[in-house]
XYZ file of C-alpha atoms in Angstrom:
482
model
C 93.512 114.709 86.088
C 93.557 116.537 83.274
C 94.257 115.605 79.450
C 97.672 118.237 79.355
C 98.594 116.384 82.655
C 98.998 112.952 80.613
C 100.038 114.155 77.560
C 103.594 113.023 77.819
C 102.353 109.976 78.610
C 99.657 109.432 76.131
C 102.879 109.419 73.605
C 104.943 107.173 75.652
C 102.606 104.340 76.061
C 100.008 103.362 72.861
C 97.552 100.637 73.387
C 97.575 98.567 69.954
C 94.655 96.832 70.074
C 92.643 100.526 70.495
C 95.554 102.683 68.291
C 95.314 105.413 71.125
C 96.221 105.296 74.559
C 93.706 106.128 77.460
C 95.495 106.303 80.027
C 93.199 105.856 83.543
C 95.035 107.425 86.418
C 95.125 105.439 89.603
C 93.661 107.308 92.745
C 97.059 107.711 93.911
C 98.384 109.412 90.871
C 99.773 113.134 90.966
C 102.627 115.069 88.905
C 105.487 112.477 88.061
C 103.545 109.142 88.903
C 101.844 108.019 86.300
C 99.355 105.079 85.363
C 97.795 103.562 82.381
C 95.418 101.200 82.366
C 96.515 97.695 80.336
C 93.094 96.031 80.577
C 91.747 95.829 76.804
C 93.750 94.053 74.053
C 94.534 90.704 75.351
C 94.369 87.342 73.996
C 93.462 84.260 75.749
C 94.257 80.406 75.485
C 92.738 77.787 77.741
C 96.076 74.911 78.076
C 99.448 75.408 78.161
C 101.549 76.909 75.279
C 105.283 76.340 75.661
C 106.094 79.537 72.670
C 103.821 81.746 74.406
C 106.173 84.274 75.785
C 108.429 84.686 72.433
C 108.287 87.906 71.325
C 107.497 86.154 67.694
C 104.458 83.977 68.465
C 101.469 84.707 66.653
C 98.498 84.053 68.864
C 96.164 85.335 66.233
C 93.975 82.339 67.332
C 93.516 82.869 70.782
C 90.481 84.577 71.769
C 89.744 88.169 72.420
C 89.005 89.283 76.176
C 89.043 92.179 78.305
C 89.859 92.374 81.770
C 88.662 91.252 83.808
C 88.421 88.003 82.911
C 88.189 84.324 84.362
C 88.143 81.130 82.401
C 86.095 79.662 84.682
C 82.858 81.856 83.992
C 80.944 79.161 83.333
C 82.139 75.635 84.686
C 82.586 77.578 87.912
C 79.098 78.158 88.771
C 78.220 75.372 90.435
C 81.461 74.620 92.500
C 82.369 70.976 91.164
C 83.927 69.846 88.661
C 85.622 72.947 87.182
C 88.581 73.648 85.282
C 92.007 73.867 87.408
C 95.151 74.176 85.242
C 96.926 76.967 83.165
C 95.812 79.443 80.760
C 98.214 82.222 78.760
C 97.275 85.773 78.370
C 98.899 88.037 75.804
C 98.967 91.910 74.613
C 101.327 94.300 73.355
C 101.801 97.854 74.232
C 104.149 100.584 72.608
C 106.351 102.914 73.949
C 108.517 106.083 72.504
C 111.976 107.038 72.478
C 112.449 110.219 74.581
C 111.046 109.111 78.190
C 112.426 111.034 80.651
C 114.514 108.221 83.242
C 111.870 106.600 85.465
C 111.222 103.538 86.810
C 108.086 101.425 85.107
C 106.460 98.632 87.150
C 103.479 95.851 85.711
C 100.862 95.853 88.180
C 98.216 93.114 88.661
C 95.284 93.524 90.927
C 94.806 89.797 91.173
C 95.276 86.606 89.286
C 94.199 83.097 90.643
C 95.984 81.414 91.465
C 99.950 81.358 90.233
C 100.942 83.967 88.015
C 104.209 83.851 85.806
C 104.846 87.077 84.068
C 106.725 87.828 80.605
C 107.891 90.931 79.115
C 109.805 90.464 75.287
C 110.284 86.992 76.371
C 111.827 87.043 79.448
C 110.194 86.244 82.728
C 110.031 89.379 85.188
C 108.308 87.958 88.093
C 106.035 84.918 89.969
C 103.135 85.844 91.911
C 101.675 82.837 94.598
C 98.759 83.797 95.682
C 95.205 83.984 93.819
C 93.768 87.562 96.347
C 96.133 90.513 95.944
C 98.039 92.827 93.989
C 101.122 92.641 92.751
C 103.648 94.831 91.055
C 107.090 93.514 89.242
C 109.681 96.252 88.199
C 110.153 95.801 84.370
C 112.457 98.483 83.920
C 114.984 96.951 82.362
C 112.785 94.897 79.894
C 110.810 97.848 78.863
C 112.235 99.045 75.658
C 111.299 101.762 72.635
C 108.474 100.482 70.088
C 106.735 97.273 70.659
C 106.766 95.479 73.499
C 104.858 92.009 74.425
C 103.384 90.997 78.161
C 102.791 87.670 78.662
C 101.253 85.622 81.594
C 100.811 82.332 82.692
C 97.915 82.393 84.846
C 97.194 78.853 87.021
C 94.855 77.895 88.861
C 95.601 74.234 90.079
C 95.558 73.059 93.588
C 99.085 73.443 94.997
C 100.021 72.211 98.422
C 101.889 74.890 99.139
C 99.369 77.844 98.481
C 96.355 78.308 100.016
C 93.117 77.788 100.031
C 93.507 74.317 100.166
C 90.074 73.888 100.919
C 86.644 75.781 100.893
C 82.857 75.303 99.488
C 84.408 78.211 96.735
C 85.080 77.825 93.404
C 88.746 79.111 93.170
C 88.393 81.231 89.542
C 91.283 81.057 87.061
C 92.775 83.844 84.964
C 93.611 87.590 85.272
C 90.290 88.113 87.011
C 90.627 91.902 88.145
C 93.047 94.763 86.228
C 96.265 94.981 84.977
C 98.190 98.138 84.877
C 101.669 99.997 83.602
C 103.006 102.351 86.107
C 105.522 104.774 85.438
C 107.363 106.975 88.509
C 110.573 109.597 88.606
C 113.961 107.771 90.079
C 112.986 109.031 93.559
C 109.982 108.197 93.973
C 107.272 106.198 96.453
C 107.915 102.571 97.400
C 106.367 100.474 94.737
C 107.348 97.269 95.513
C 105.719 97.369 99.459
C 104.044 93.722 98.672
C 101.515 95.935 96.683
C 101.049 98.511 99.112
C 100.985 102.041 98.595
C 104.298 103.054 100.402
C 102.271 105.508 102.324
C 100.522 104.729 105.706
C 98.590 106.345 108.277
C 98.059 105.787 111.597
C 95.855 107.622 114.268
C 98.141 107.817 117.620
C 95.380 109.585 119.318
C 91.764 111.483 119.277
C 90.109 113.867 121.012
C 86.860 116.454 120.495
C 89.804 119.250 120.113
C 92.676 117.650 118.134
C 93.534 114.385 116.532
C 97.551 113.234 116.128
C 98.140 111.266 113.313
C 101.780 109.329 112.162
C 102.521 108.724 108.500
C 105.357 106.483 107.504
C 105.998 106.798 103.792
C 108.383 104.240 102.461
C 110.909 106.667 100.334
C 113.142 104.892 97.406
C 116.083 106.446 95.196
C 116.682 104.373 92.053
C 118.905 107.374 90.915
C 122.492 106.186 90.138
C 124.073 108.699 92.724
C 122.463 109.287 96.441
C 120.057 112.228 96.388
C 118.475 114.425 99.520
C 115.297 114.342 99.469
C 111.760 116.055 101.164
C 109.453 114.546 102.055
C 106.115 116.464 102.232
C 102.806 114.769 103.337
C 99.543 117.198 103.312
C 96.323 115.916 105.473
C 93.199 117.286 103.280
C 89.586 117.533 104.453
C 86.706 116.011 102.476
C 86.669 119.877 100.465
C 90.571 119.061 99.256
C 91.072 122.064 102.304
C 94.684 121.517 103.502
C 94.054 120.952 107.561
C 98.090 119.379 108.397
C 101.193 119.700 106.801
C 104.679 118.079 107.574
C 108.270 118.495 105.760
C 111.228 116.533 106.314
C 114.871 116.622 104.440
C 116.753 113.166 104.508
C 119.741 111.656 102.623
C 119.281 108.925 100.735
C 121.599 106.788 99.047
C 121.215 105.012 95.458
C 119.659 101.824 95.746
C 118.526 102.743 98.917
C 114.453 102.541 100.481
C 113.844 104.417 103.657
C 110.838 104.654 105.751
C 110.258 108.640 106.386
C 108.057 109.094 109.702
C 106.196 112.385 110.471
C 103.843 113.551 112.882
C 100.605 115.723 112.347
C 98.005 117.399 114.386
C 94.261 117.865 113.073
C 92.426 120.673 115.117
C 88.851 120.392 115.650
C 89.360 116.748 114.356
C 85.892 115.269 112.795
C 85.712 111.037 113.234
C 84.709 108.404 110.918
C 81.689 107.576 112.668
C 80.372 104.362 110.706
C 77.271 104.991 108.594
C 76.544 107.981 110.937
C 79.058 109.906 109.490
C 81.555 108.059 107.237
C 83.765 111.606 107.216
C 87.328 110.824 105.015
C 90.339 112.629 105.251
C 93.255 112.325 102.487
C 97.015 112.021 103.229
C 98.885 113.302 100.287
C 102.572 112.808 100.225
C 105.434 113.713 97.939
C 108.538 113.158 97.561
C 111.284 115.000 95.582
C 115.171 115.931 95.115
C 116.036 118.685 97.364
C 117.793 120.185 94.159
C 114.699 119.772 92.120
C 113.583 117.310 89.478
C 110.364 115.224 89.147
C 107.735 114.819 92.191
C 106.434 111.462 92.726
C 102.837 111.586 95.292
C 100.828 109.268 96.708
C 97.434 109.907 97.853
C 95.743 107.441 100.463
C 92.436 107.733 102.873
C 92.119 108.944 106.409
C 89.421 108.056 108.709
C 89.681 109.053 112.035
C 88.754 106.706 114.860
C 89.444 104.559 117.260
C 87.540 100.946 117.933
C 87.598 98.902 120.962
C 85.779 95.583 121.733
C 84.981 94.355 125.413
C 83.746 90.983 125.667
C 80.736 91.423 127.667
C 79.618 94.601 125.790
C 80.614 94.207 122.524
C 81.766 96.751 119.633
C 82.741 100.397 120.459
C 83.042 102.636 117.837
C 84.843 106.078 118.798
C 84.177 105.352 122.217
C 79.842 104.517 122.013
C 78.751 101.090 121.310
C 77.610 99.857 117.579
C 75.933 96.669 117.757
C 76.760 95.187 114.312
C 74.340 93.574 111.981
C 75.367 92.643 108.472
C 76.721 90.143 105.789
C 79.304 87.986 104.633
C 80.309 88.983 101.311
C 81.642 86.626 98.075
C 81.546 88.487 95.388
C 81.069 86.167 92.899
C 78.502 86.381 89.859
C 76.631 84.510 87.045
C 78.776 83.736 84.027
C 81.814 86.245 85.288
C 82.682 84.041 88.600
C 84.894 86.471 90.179
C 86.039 88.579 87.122
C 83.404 91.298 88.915
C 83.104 95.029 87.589
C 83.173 98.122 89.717
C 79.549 98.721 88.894
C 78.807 94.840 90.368
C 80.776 96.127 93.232
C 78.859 99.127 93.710
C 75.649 97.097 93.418
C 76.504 94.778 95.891
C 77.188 97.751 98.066
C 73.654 99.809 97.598
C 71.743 96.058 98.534
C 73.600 96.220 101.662
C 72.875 99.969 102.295
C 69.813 99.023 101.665
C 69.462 96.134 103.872
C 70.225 98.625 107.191
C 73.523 97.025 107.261
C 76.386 98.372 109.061
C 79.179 95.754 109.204
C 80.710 93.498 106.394
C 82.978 89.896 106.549
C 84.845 90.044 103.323
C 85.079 85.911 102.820
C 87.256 84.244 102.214
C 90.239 86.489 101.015
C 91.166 89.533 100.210
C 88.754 91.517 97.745
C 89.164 94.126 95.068
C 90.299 97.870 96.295
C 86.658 99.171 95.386
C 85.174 96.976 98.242
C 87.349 98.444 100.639
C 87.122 102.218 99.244
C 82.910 101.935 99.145
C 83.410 100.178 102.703
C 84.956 103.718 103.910
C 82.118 105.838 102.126
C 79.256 103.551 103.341
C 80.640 103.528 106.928
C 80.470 99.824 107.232
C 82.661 98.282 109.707
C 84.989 95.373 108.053
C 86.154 91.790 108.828
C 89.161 91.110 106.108
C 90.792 87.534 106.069
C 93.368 85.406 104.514
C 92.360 81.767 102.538
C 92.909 80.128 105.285
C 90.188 77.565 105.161
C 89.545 74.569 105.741
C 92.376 72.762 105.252
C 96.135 73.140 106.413
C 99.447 72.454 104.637
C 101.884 70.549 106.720
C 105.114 71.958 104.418
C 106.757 75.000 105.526
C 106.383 76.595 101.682
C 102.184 76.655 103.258
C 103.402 78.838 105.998
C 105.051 81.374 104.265
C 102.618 81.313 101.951
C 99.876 82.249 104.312
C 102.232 85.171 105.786
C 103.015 86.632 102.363
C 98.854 86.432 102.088
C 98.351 88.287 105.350
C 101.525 90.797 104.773
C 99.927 91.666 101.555
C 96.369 92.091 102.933
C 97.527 94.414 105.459
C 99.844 96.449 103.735
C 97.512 96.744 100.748
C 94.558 97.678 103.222
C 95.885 99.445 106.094
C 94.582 102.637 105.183
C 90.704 101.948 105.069
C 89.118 103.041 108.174
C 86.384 100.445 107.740
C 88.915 97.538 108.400
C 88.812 96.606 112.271
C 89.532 93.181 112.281
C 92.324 90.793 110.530
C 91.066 87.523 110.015
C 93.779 84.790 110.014
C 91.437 81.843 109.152
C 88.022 80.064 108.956
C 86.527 76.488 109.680
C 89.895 74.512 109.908
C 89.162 71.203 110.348
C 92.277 69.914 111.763
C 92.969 70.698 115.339
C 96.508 69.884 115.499
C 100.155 70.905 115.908
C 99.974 72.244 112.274
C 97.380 74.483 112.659
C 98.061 75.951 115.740
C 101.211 76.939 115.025
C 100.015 78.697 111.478
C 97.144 80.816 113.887
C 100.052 81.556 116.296
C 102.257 82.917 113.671
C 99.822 84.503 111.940
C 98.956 86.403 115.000
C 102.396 87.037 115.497
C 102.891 88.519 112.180
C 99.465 90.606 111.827
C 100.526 92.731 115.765
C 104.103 93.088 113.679
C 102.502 94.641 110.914
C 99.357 96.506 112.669
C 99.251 96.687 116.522
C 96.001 99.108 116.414
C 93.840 95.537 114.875
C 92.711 92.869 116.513
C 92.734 89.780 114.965
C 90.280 87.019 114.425
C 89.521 83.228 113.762
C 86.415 82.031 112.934
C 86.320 78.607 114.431
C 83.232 75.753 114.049
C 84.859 72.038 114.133
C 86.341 71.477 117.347
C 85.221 72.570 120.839
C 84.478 76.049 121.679
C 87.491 75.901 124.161
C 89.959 74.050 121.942
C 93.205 75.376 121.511
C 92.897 76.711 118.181
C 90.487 79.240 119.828
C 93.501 80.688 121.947
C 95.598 82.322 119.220
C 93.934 85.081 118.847
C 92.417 88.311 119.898
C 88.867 87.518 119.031
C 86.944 84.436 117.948
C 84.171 84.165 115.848
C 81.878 81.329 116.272
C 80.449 79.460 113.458
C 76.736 78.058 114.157
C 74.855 75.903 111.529
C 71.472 75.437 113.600
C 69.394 73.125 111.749
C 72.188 71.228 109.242
């Protein structure tokens, strides 16, 4: 991206606590989709503060952090005893008169585990749910000059939000990035439960051609309806253009409509695990048929198809993998979860190193650069939900657990290295309750993704109890010598 590219941008939004904006595009920014990173500048309070969100409150004594950051760093170490209640965050941000119209959405990559957000005092959005991201349209709080984000991050147990149980610490604060995203009227879903508004799907695969679907998720926030094209490109690993598809469709204001469109790769080349971790791109765009701003959204493309028989085990574009690897927290001395990319990476090169080739992400769902080095390094990916060890018998746990899972898969369908949802681990109760969370949950994940299995991994009841018949796959759980 280059520095002309963001000019406009650079004026519209100024980080205080630096005096100059810089901006860091997302990986899915292109032409009128913008992002700038909001991760330096905050303030931090352990406790509640009830004047926290007025625009007027000095919190000159709060402590400096930058994200990401947990306030559990240190008591969280050794998983007892730890801190579980509130804490407030707080920067400012300025923006000019002049903006072209555009819709402007907050977006948080995670914050443990309830997180109340505040822009110029008035409260845009709640967030239940400690593992994924989250976006909240602040449009219409945004305004010229200063402007003041605040956020109620807590982490206290809450029967209604899970984990409810787990040998984990559950870290507090706003523990991966925050973000301001800025898009034309017509632009991209950006309020798919933190997805991208753009996914791909492999319909079939051969040695001569591969067909590919891509639904992208169009929205016109325009005040009068609009006809719009959508374009979607498929790129090679060179940024060579290998598919392209165009389709015209009214839309009215107000209105979000999934766009489908089919697309043929000749000479198709597979993901192939660590063999040949080959990525495609899907780039799609979406603009007024009369012209205007173009909004695009850029997501990865591995092609491949998995199977698993249960006398021969994993099959990986049609030859059998036998998988050896890790479970992964991703925890780490005197951060707790507020992990950098580099630990990330790190993590990633000791597994590379290892001769692994598959990866459990425990216990819920991680940062987006686990799942992006997961599609470089070819390693073949377990993702779950928090649902451990414990159940909720209220029906707020439920929907909890299915926001959790609709989040997970919408924020992660794209990555090639995901072939199996997990819907829970270890829970202890074999009754009513849970069974009917690991039958919805199944229910839910073949709504969202038929091409997945899905998974439980079960230890504490029989190996034929019920709770092992809800899904596609279970995982058995062996402690040999405890």
């Amino acid at each position: 991206m280059t520095t002309m590219r963001f000019a406009w941008f650079a004026g519209l939004v100024a980080l205080l606590m630096a005096g100059v904006l810089s901006p860091t595009p997302s990986r899915a920014a292109m032409d009128g989709r913008q992002q700038a990173s909001l991760n330096e500048g905050w303030r931090f309070q352990k406790g509640d503060t009830a004047d926290a969100p007025v625009v007027a409150f000095d919190p000159k004594d709060w402590l400096k952090v930058t994200l990401p950051h947990t306030f559990n760093g240190a008591d969280g170490a050794d998983g007892g005893g730890y801190y579980r209640g509130p804490g407030w965050y707080r920067r400012e941000f300025f923006t000019a008169d002049g903006a072209a119209p555009g819709r402007y959405f907050l977006q948080f990559d995670g914050a443990a585990l309830v997180a109340d957000v505040y822009l110029n005092g008035q409260r845009v959005g709640r967030h239940e749910g400690g593992y994924a991201a989250f976006r909240f349209d602040v449009t219409a709080r945004v305004r010229p000059g200063r402007n003041v984000v605040a956020v109620r991050v807590d982490n206290s147990a809450s029967p209604h939000i899970a984990p409810l149980g787990g040998d984990f610490t559950v870290f507090g604060g706003l523990y991966r990035g925050v973000s301001l995203i800025r898009t034309p009227l017509l632009h991209v879903d950006a309020l798919d439960h933190g997805g991208p508004g753009v996914y791909a799907t492999t319909v079939s695969m051969t040695p001569e051609r591969a067909t590919v679907r891509v639904t992208t998720r169009v929205r016109n926030d325009a005040p009068a309806a609009r006809r719009t094209r959508v374009t979607t490109r498929i790129l090679d690993a060179e940024g060579g253009l290998v598919a392209q598809a165009s389709s015209v469709k009214p839309l009215a204001a107000g209105a979000t409509t999934p766009v489908e469109q089919t697309l043929t790769i000749d000479k198709a080349r597979a993901w192939n695990g660590r063999k040949d971790p080959y990525l495609y791109a899907v780039a799609a765009t979406v603009a007024g048929v009369e012209g205007g701003e173009t909004d695009a959204v850029r997501v990865p493309l591995g092609l491949r198809t998995t199977r698993i028989d249960p006398d021969k085990g994993f099959f990986l574009n049609g030859e059998h993998l036998a998988v050896h690897g890790v479970n992964l927290h991703l925890d780490r001395p005197g951060v707790g979860l507020a992990v950098s990319d580099d630990d990330v990476a790190e993590d990633f090169r000791l597994m590379e190193a290892m001769g692994a080739n598959g990866l459990r992400l425990v216990h819920f769902q991680h940062p987006a650069k686990a799942y992006d080095l997961a599609d470089r390094a070819g390693l073949v990916v377990w993702t779950e939900i928090p649902f451990n060890s414990k159940v909720g018998y209220e029906p707020e746990f439920l929907a909890n657990l299915e926001q959790q899972l609709r989040e997970l898969i919408r924020q992660t369908y794209n990555h090639p290295s995901v072939v199996v949802w997990g819907l829970g681990n270890e829970v202890y109760a074999a009754d009513e309750a849970t069974n009917q969370a690991l039958a919805a949950l199944h229910a839910l994940a073949k709504a969202e993704d038929p091409s997945r299995p899905t998974v439980y991994a079960h230890c504490c009841a029989s190996d034929t109890d019920r709770l092992t018949t809800h899904t596609d796959l279970i995982g058995y759980n062996r402690y040999y010598g405890w």
